[in-house]
């Protein structure tokens, strides 16, 4: 079973601990519109629930800030008529805020190791303190510190990675109604370091960068007092979009892996795609699976080792994830098939194709690979819906809804690749 | 640097312990505000933040003991406890819990670092742990007002197991001492830049009076 490592970072007070608990709360039960849920060990479950319950109880204090690095592992579990499958684990590493901001912490051997670990993440989750963003938008003194110190310390880590990056704007309940996500995006892009980082990513084939508004408690649960403290008001907590950073990880990782493969060895990738198309062209019942298995076997013998070596030299993080002993071809096929499926969805009538594809995938789940395909498909649909609602959320990379035929045929940096306009920024 | 440990061949540092205090303020995240001089000199004092983490248990906590193995300092035994940081530390009410800028409660983690492995040593150091609480109170006010991420902690020097040696302390910029350790790099400016405590004032007064009495006796004896 593969494990995706997501590293969560953000300065003290940005809401990492509460966010993690709210995310688990939202995804621990299977939703009506999805076939997956998060599963974890008993101790983690008890911890997450106790943190969220303390947050949600108006009589309780906010949880104390994190002093130590934590690691939380969740299994993405798929329920199907054929049984339950857990094709993927997501491991979150949650670091105390001082790792980013305290220069003397950087001298400690333990935290030097942490910084190195961050550089090898499969995805980065950067939590931006919504209160700091609000202070910036209002021109308050605390806002200056947020931009000059808290934001810039995270950017140094992001700069050194190629994986997908999700900037979650926490405490969105403070901003909602008064400010839009476009305003927040323009504020961030007004910072020269942030702008240069996004520009650099847009000019390369690295993973997408997204800006995702989230609230662990929802609108009306708490209000900021004049002294900056958050006071609970009494209404129940209703987490808002806390699941989206996790949902974005898989589709964005597939996009990233595909673009990386394409950048490293376009010729080899084209041959894999051709084998795949040939296999699918004979999609007669009973023969499809056999042809696919043959194509996979051929790829494994003829192409995978060459591409594996190439990737190992240029992107060991990605190679390690795709190359699980002799399962490299499976990983490769998964990535290519998912991109092909997205392309097919683009050329057909979208809604009908999505529904039909989801139903077909659900009915066809019989092993870990097909379960992973179902998860990717559902996450991709949810991400597409989010992008339609917040088009300004994509800072760099191709749109989930637009990553398709043009990528399969060649140029990756096409019109669908986002780079926000720089005009009109503060 | 690898420290000679109490259980090591020389045993040079046996019977000594260095005070430390870990806390945070409204803005600055968790950090040591008082740490052993030998750790500060090596830039490794942040290990106290995770090594002395009391976990999610009740606050105040009982004294807990941790033995950690480090590359820089060899084995270390930590004795520590946590308590709520209350406003009396900054001249307010002892009933008022101090919180950070978003309203989360702040704690003080106070303790001693003993080079080497000393399982079950907490009882022997009980009196000195009370002394560390006084050091924490002395250091907290200056730290509470700080917004400087780069400011190093106040350096502490060794206390011994015996009471009188532990009472002999406090030079400028220094929060506790007896005879120090060989190769002492000196003391750095401390967060603990507050006023001397009443205990220190009394100790100084007693020292001055005792000196005068001794001087008077010497003069009387030499005149005979």
XYZ file of C-alpha atoms in Angstrom:
650
model
C 0.000 0.000 0.000
C 1.320 3.418 -0.911
C 1.629 6.281 1.537
C 1.423 9.920 0.550
C 3.376 12.157 2.927
C 1.800 15.562 3.458
C 3.766 18.023 5.559
C 1.716 20.675 7.346
C 3.449 23.876 8.268
C 2.395 27.230 9.544
C 3.433 29.630 12.268
C 2.101 29.515 15.802
C -1.570 30.422 15.986
C -2.348 29.594 12.355
C -4.664 26.793 13.474
C -2.865 23.588 12.469
C -4.009 21.427 15.381
C -7.641 22.470 15.178
C -7.647 22.143 11.388
C -6.373 18.567 11.562
C -9.046 17.616 14.089
C -11.808 19.272 12.043
C -10.653 17.536 8.853
C -10.790 14.152 10.519
C -14.197 15.004 11.966
C -15.536 15.772 8.494
C -14.161 12.679 6.774
C -14.354 9.957 9.412
C -17.889 9.061 8.284
C -18.676 8.169 4.675
C -20.551 10.989 2.993
C -23.687 10.454 0.938
C -22.036 11.764 -2.236
C -18.811 9.776 -1.918
C -17.589 6.217 -1.450
C -14.691 6.863 0.919
C -13.953 7.746 4.505
C -10.883 8.231 6.694
C -9.815 5.500 9.061
C -7.125 5.752 11.698
C -5.897 3.933 14.789
C -7.846 4.192 18.016
C -5.400 6.487 19.829
C -5.334 9.010 16.967
C -9.110 8.879 16.673
C -9.545 9.553 20.400
C -7.037 12.408 20.263
C -8.625 14.041 17.209
C -12.111 13.753 18.642
C -11.076 15.135 22.020
C -9.371 18.128 20.382
C -12.420 18.851 18.239
C -14.827 18.381 21.143
C -12.800 20.844 23.227
C -12.870 23.320 20.366
C -16.596 22.884 19.789
C -17.527 23.214 23.467
C -18.154 26.900 24.229
C -17.210 26.288 27.883
C -13.770 24.843 27.073
C -10.557 26.761 26.406
C -8.892 26.607 22.985
C -6.365 23.743 22.891
C -2.827 24.689 23.953
C -0.409 25.379 21.133
C 1.706 22.506 19.799
C 5.139 22.037 21.356
C 6.217 18.906 19.528
C 6.039 17.536 15.999
C 3.183 15.084 15.475
C 2.511 12.466 12.857
C -1.016 11.409 11.960
C -1.738 8.540 9.587
C -5.099 8.064 7.899
C -6.214 5.261 5.632
C -8.422 6.246 2.702
C -11.027 3.536 2.847
C -13.366 2.712 -0.044
C -16.604 0.863 0.569
C -17.967 -1.118 -2.377
C -20.291 -4.055 -2.896
C -17.145 -6.164 -3.286
C -15.928 -5.168 0.160
C -13.769 -2.492 1.779
C -10.424 -1.502 0.297
C -7.752 0.795 1.670
C -5.562 1.554 -1.359
C -3.788 4.575 0.048
C -2.573 6.025 3.302
C -2.047 9.720 3.882
C 0.484 10.614 6.543
C 0.343 14.145 7.895
C 3.371 15.583 9.678
C 2.408 18.541 11.802
C 5.254 20.748 13.033
C 5.288 23.282 15.842
C 5.271 26.832 14.497
C 8.670 27.758 15.920
C 10.371 25.393 13.480
C 9.716 28.062 10.862
C 10.127 31.245 12.839
C 12.722 30.777 15.610
C 16.301 31.047 14.312
C 17.727 29.235 17.348
C 15.399 26.270 16.739
C 17.046 25.883 13.345
C 20.332 25.151 15.142
C 18.855 22.095 16.839
C 19.756 18.809 15.129
C 16.195 17.520 15.457
C 14.687 20.487 13.636
C 17.384 20.535 10.980
C 16.204 17.013 10.172
C 12.617 18.269 10.040
C 13.482 20.877 7.425
C 15.145 18.200 5.298
C 12.048 15.997 5.636
C 9.826 18.832 4.434
C 11.786 19.065 1.211
C 10.935 15.444 0.409
C 7.166 15.751 0.972
C 4.703 14.490 -1.641
C 2.529 17.520 -0.909
C 2.835 20.570 1.327
C -0.037 22.033 3.306
C 0.787 25.597 4.362
C -1.638 27.131 6.804
C -1.968 30.900 6.515
C -3.462 32.522 9.589
C -6.756 34.107 8.509
C -6.442 36.607 11.355
C -3.072 37.712 9.957
C -4.570 37.986 6.474
C -7.434 40.059 7.882
C -4.976 42.347 9.680
C -3.094 42.843 6.404
C -6.243 43.663 4.493
C -7.157 46.194 7.192
C -3.660 47.689 7.278
C -3.152 46.802 10.944
C 0.364 46.488 12.465
C 0.043 42.744 13.086
C -0.518 42.340 9.352
C 2.969 43.598 8.591
C 4.477 40.920 10.799
C 2.311 38.299 9.073
C 3.598 39.259 5.629
C 7.217 39.998 6.472
C 7.844 37.180 8.863
C 5.238 34.429 9.034
C 4.490 34.155 5.312
C 8.075 34.525 4.143
C 9.340 31.794 6.481
C 6.965 29.278 4.848
C 7.947 30.340 1.348
C 11.562 29.291 1.861
C 10.406 25.697 2.292
C 7.953 25.832 -0.615
C 10.707 27.195 -2.840
C 12.735 24.029 -2.315
C 10.027 21.568 -3.353
C 8.390 20.572 -6.636
C 5.377 18.807 -5.154
C 1.803 20.193 -5.036
C 1.368 22.995 -2.473
C -1.917 23.947 -0.838
C -2.102 27.272 0.988
C -5.085 26.962 3.314
C -6.372 30.327 4.529
C -7.591 29.354 8.004
C -10.258 31.150 10.072
C -12.114 31.998 6.860
C -15.128 32.776 9.029
C -13.338 36.027 9.996
C -12.976 37.051 6.345
C -16.164 35.700 4.808
C -18.577 38.433 3.809
C -16.017 41.212 4.242
C -13.330 40.006 1.835
C -13.215 37.737 -1.207
C -10.690 35.044 -2.058
C -9.608 37.223 -5.004
C -8.701 39.990 -2.549
C -6.659 37.555 -0.483
C -4.929 36.252 -3.619
C -4.088 39.805 -4.721
C -2.796 40.641 -1.256
C -0.461 37.630 -1.304
C 0.671 38.294 -4.860
C 1.430 41.852 -3.786
C 4.255 40.387 -1.738
C 7.245 40.192 -4.070
C 8.565 36.910 -2.599
C 5.197 35.201 -2.924
C 4.736 36.547 -6.453
C 8.181 35.362 -7.533
C 7.532 31.928 -6.069
C 4.282 31.574 -8.007
C 5.869 32.903 -11.173
C 8.701 30.381 -10.839
C 6.255 27.509 -10.411
C 4.166 28.651 -13.366
C 7.195 28.508 -15.597
C 8.057 24.943 -14.625
C 6.310 21.604 -14.633
C 6.184 21.399 -10.830
C 2.993 20.527 -8.922
C -0.020 22.855 -8.771
C -0.308 25.561 -6.093
C -3.736 26.289 -4.674
C -5.251 28.816 -2.284
C -8.056 27.209 -0.279
C -10.291 29.059 2.181
C -11.103 26.905 5.224
C -12.667 27.328 8.632
C -12.413 24.669 11.314
C -15.429 26.024 13.190
C -17.519 27.836 10.556
C -19.198 31.198 10.460
C -20.576 32.623 13.700
C -18.862 30.179 16.050
C -16.287 32.654 17.390
C -15.457 36.323 17.094
C -12.215 38.184 17.423
C -11.965 40.488 20.420
C -10.148 43.856 20.339
C -7.135 42.199 22.025
C -6.907 39.670 19.177
C -8.223 36.706 21.159
C -10.927 34.504 19.706
C -14.022 34.263 21.861
C -16.504 31.430 21.413
C -20.040 32.747 20.937
C -22.161 29.648 21.423
C -23.477 28.413 18.048
C -22.386 24.911 17.032
C -19.150 24.427 15.099
C -19.678 23.750 11.391
C -16.320 23.140 9.692
C -16.071 24.713 6.234
C -14.084 23.136 3.382
C -11.538 21.565 5.761
C -11.591 18.395 3.646
C -10.522 20.188 0.443
C -6.760 20.255 1.046
C -6.791 16.460 1.454
C -9.114 15.998 -1.507
C -6.771 18.103 -3.650
C -3.725 15.996 -2.802
C -4.454 12.957 -4.987
C -5.566 14.716 -8.213
C -2.773 17.261 -7.885
C -0.244 14.536 -7.276
C -1.396 12.706 -10.416
C -1.073 15.952 -12.378
C 2.372 16.526 -10.919
C 3.521 12.960 -11.567
C 2.295 13.089 -15.157
C 3.984 16.406 -15.890
C 7.182 15.155 -14.269
C 7.126 11.984 -16.379
C 6.457 14.059 -19.436
C 9.304 16.417 -18.700
C 11.748 13.576 -18.057
C 11.067 11.265 -20.968
C 8.344 12.334 -23.375
C 9.218 9.593 -25.848
C 8.819 6.810 -23.319
C 5.617 8.298 -21.971
C 4.157 8.482 -25.478
C 4.840 4.790 -25.928
C 3.069 3.979 -22.666
C 0.109 6.069 -23.795
C 0.052 4.270 -27.127
C 0.040 0.866 -25.452
C -2.776 2.050 -23.257
C -4.838 3.388 -26.169
C -4.329 0.155 -28.109
C -5.481 -1.843 -25.113
C -8.567 0.326 -24.658
C -9.473 0.271 -28.341
C -10.282 -3.386 -27.966
C -12.737 -2.645 -25.227
C -14.932 -5.638 -25.825
C -16.252 -7.223 -22.724
C -13.899 -9.815 -21.379
C -11.025 -8.808 -23.610
C -10.290 -5.368 -22.097
C -8.770 -6.638 -18.894
C -6.574 -9.085 -20.734
C -5.316 -6.469 -23.205
C -4.650 -4.036 -20.369
C -2.692 -6.657 -18.493
C -0.642 -7.383 -21.617
C 0.088 -3.695 -22.174
C 1.077 -3.306 -18.525
C 3.353 -6.309 -18.770
C 4.972 -4.991 -21.922
C 5.485 -1.613 -20.284
C 6.959 -3.269 -17.241
C 9.482 -5.223 -19.287
C 10.338 -2.701 -21.984
C 9.880 0.767 -20.598
C 9.440 0.969 -16.861
C 13.005 0.280 -15.827
C 14.359 2.966 -18.179
C 11.864 5.557 -17.002
C 12.380 4.465 -13.399
C 16.125 5.051 -13.644
C 15.580 8.415 -15.295
C 13.137 9.488 -12.595
C 15.308 8.177 -9.793
C 18.090 10.456 -10.944
C 15.935 13.529 -11.388
C 13.113 13.185 -8.875
C 13.831 10.525 -6.258
C 10.743 11.461 -4.218
C 8.386 10.732 -7.074
C 10.356 7.675 -8.173
C 10.134 6.219 -4.671
C 6.376 6.609 -4.628
C 5.767 5.148 -8.068
C 8.454 2.530 -7.858
C 7.366 0.019 -5.262
C 9.575 -2.970 -6.168
C 8.220 -4.162 -9.510
C 4.997 -2.174 -9.247
C 6.403 0.793 -11.114
C 4.346 -0.033 -14.180
C 1.164 -0.093 -12.080
C 1.926 3.377 -10.723
C 2.785 4.599 -14.174
C -0.389 3.150 -15.654
C -2.455 4.644 -12.884
C -1.146 8.136 -13.586
C -1.510 7.849 -17.354
C -4.951 6.251 -17.147
C -6.226 8.963 -14.812
C -5.067 11.714 -17.144
C -6.649 9.859 -20.071
C -9.910 9.519 -18.140
C -9.921 13.257 -17.473
C -9.386 13.858 -21.180
C -12.305 11.608 -22.055
C -14.505 13.435 -19.595
C -13.614 16.740 -21.242
C -14.584 15.585 -24.702
C -17.916 14.093 -23.641
C -20.897 15.762 -22.118
C -19.344 16.554 -18.739
C -22.041 15.692 -16.201
C -23.266 12.601 -17.937
C -19.734 11.376 -18.495
C -18.772 11.986 -14.861
C -21.800 10.165 -13.530
C -21.416 7.273 -15.899
C -17.686 7.024 -15.230
C -18.240 7.096 -11.464
C -20.898 4.410 -11.654
C -18.695 2.301 -13.890
C -15.680 2.719 -11.611
C -17.736 1.926 -8.500
C -19.117 -1.239 -10.039
C -15.682 -2.276 -11.225
C -13.784 -1.978 -7.946
C -12.246 -5.363 -7.211
C -8.739 -4.576 -5.928
C -6.556 -1.803 -4.497
C -5.736 -0.272 -7.893
C -9.362 0.002 -9.001
C -10.280 1.368 -5.542
C -7.587 4.017 -5.957
C -9.005 4.907 -9.367
C -12.432 5.408 -7.813
C -10.982 7.690 -5.112
C -9.023 9.721 -7.645
C -12.082 10.082 -9.819
C -14.292 11.275 -6.957
C -11.632 13.634 -5.588
C -11.151 15.043 -9.059
C -14.860 15.758 -9.381
C -14.975 17.476 -5.977
C -11.910 19.542 -6.853
C -13.423 20.534 -10.201
C -16.561 21.740 -8.423
C -14.427 23.748 -5.987
C -12.486 25.310 -8.881
C -15.728 26.318 -10.563
C -16.839 28.038 -7.364
C -13.442 29.659 -6.684
C -11.621 30.042 -10.032
C -9.106 32.372 -8.362
C -7.984 29.573 -6.042
C -5.528 28.088 -8.544
C -2.270 30.036 -8.309
C -0.079 27.821 -10.480
C -0.602 24.652 -12.492
C -3.295 23.324 -14.794
C -6.949 23.518 -13.867
C -8.401 20.219 -12.676
C -11.141 20.667 -15.248
C -8.713 21.546 -18.012
C -5.922 19.024 -17.670
C -6.664 16.764 -20.566
C -6.225 16.252 -24.294
C -3.696 18.992 -24.914
C -1.493 17.487 -22.235
C -1.765 14.024 -23.649
C -0.746 15.337 -27.056
C 2.188 17.365 -25.932
C 2.679 20.874 -24.530
C 1.999 20.973 -20.856
C 2.195 24.709 -20.395
C -0.883 25.419 -22.467
C -3.739 27.850 -21.935
C -5.102 25.817 -19.076
C -1.985 26.468 -17.005
C -2.778 29.131 -14.443
C -0.761 32.183 -13.631
C -2.810 34.967 -12.132
C -2.551 38.321 -13.864
C -0.175 40.623 -12.056
C -1.952 43.840 -12.931
C -3.909 45.813 -10.375
C -2.124 44.426 -7.358
C -1.308 46.450 -4.336
C 30.346 18.341 22.132
C 29.848 15.220 24.167
C 29.597 15.996 27.856
C 31.306 13.807 30.372
C 28.450 12.147 32.148
C 27.992 11.368 35.777
C 28.075 7.705 34.887
C 31.029 8.137 32.567
C 34.654 7.402 33.327
C 35.372 10.712 34.989
C 32.035 11.361 36.619
C 33.089 14.991 36.816
C 29.591 16.419 36.630
C 27.953 14.078 39.095
C 25.707 15.802 41.610
C 25.048 18.869 39.509
C 21.944 20.018 37.732
C 21.210 22.992 35.503
C 17.885 24.865 35.738
C 15.714 25.426 32.678
C 12.374 27.072 31.951
C 10.297 26.568 28.788
C 7.297 28.753 28.017
C 5.851 31.124 25.414
C 4.339 34.595 25.437
C 1.465 36.245 23.594
C 3.379 36.383 20.323
C 6.521 34.262 20.517
C 6.105 30.513 20.262
C 7.389 27.911 22.721
C 11.068 28.269 23.633
C 13.495 27.907 26.520
C 13.771 31.232 28.351
C 16.319 29.812 30.807
C 18.663 27.013 29.699
C 21.952 25.457 30.789
C 24.958 27.495 29.741
C 26.585 24.492 28.081
C 23.502 23.912 25.922
C 23.203 27.535 24.819
C 26.882 27.571 23.878
C 26.215 24.667 21.497
C 22.952 26.116 20.151
C 21.002 23.027 21.157
C 18.718 24.286 23.904
C 15.548 23.757 21.824
C 15.725 20.064 22.603
C 14.270 21.049 25.977
C 11.021 22.060 24.239
C 10.267 18.562 22.987
C 12.226 16.521 25.515
C 10.448 18.146 28.461
C 7.005 18.182 26.865
C 4.536 17.156 29.583
C 1.978 15.868 27.066
C -1.755 16.406 27.248
C -2.114 15.614 30.945
C -3.514 17.873 33.642
C -1.849 21.193 34.478
C -0.178 21.603 36.950
C 1.579 18.321 36.412
C 3.513 16.263 38.939
C 7.281 16.182 38.563
C 8.181 13.880 35.681
C 11.501 12.393 34.693
C 12.850 11.888 31.166
C 16.129 10.373 30.058
C 17.169 11.453 26.576
C 20.161 10.519 24.460
C 21.651 13.277 22.356
C 24.544 13.483 19.935
C 25.822 16.738 21.363
C 25.501 16.171 25.085
C 25.313 12.417 25.524
C 22.650 11.154 27.919
C 20.657 13.736 29.841
C 18.178 13.275 32.662
C 15.424 15.875 32.786
C 13.288 16.521 35.853
C 10.399 18.871 35.164
C 6.857 19.882 35.929
C 4.399 22.211 34.258
C 2.110 24.791 35.793
C -0.230 27.430 34.410
C 1.359 30.798 33.682
C -0.704 33.242 35.694
C -0.784 37.018 35.695
C 1.061 37.339 39.024
C 4.196 36.619 36.979
C 3.706 40.002 35.326
C 2.372 41.866 38.359
C -1.290 40.863 38.080
C -3.602 38.402 39.779
C -2.634 34.821 40.500
C -6.171 33.845 39.519
C -5.823 35.112 35.960
C -4.553 32.596 33.394
C -2.197 34.137 30.835
C -3.086 33.366 27.218
C -1.398 33.832 23.846
C -2.620 36.208 21.171
C -5.376 33.874 20.025
C -6.546 33.037 23.528
C -4.783 29.717 24.211
C -3.585 29.091 27.766
C 0.141 29.374 28.451
C 2.111 27.077 30.765
C 5.501 27.225 32.400
C 7.612 24.099 32.219
C 10.314 24.280 34.858
C 13.008 21.768 35.602
C 16.576 20.608 35.879
C 18.989 19.032 33.401
C 21.380 16.434 34.818
C 24.162 15.161 32.569
C 24.074 11.357 32.497
C 21.430 8.803 33.378
C 19.928 9.187 36.833
C 16.702 7.201 37.024
C 14.670 7.846 40.150
C 16.594 10.949 41.143
C 13.604 13.299 41.517
C 13.382 13.029 45.305
C 16.994 14.103 45.762
C 16.422 17.282 43.751
C 13.062 18.337 45.172
C 14.442 21.400 46.979
C 16.265 22.618 43.896
C 13.111 22.259 41.801
C 11.478 24.787 44.106
C 14.458 27.027 43.474
C 13.895 26.736 39.712
C 10.382 28.094 40.225
C 11.918 31.251 41.707
C 14.201 31.519 38.674
C 11.184 31.149 36.378
C 9.371 33.948 38.172
C 12.432 36.134 37.918
C 12.836 35.540 34.180
C 9.257 35.588 32.971
C 8.479 39.311 33.101
C 11.306 40.268 30.752
C 10.317 37.513 28.342
C 6.648 38.478 28.418
C 7.527 41.872 26.953
C 9.790 40.461 24.240
C 8.894 40.282 20.541
C 12.407 39.375 19.426
C 12.593 35.928 17.816
C 16.385 35.961 17.878
C 16.911 36.689 21.580
C 18.744 33.807 23.287
C 17.572 32.413 26.616
C 19.140 33.361 29.921
C 21.920 30.948 30.730
C 21.811 28.956 33.927
C 24.745 27.430 35.733
C 24.907 24.360 37.854
C 23.171 23.811 41.158
C 24.391 21.098 43.493
C 22.380 18.633 45.519
C 23.232 20.341 48.778
C 21.097 23.257 49.844
C 23.657 25.961 50.721
C 25.484 25.772 47.395
C 22.215 26.216 45.575
C 21.444 29.323 47.604
C 24.674 31.021 46.560
C 23.687 32.643 43.299
C 22.970 35.389 40.880
C 25.485 37.590 39.257
C 24.693 40.164 36.577
C 22.902 38.570 33.654
C 23.039 35.204 35.387
C 20.176 33.337 36.932
C 21.824 30.724 39.121
C 25.296 29.544 39.887
C 27.760 27.886 42.138
C 31.307 27.404 40.920
C 30.320 26.851 37.250
C 31.792 24.301 34.895
C 35.213 24.124 33.315
C 35.352 25.917 30.000
C 32.399 28.108 30.897
C 31.927 30.330 27.861
C 30.502 33.142 29.955
C 26.982 34.393 30.233
C 24.781 35.899 27.589
C 22.238 38.675 28.150
C 19.204 37.108 29.716
C 15.462 37.336 29.299
C 15.597 37.530 33.099
C 16.397 41.191 33.227
C 13.837 41.939 35.949
C 14.477 43.336 39.434
C 16.155 41.211 42.137
C 13.721 39.099 44.114
C 13.095 39.765 47.868
C 15.026 36.569 48.552
C 18.069 37.941 46.775
C 17.830 41.267 48.611
C 17.673 39.453 51.976
C 20.612 37.244 51.024
C 22.677 40.290 50.055
C 21.768 42.103 53.274
C 22.695 39.077 55.396
C 26.023 38.803 53.568
C 26.838 42.483 54.195
C 25.908 42.277 57.906
C 27.905 39.066 58.355
C 30.911 40.685 56.681
C 30.683 43.691 58.998
C 30.486 41.442 62.053
C 33.527 39.439 60.892
C 35.431 42.658 60.193
C 34.532 43.999 63.654
C 35.740 40.771 65.313
C 39.015 40.816 63.354
C 39.678 44.443 64.356
C 38.966 43.696 68.024
C 41.247 40.631 67.972
C 44.148 42.400 66.255
C 43.960 45.371 68.696
C 44.447 43.125 71.722
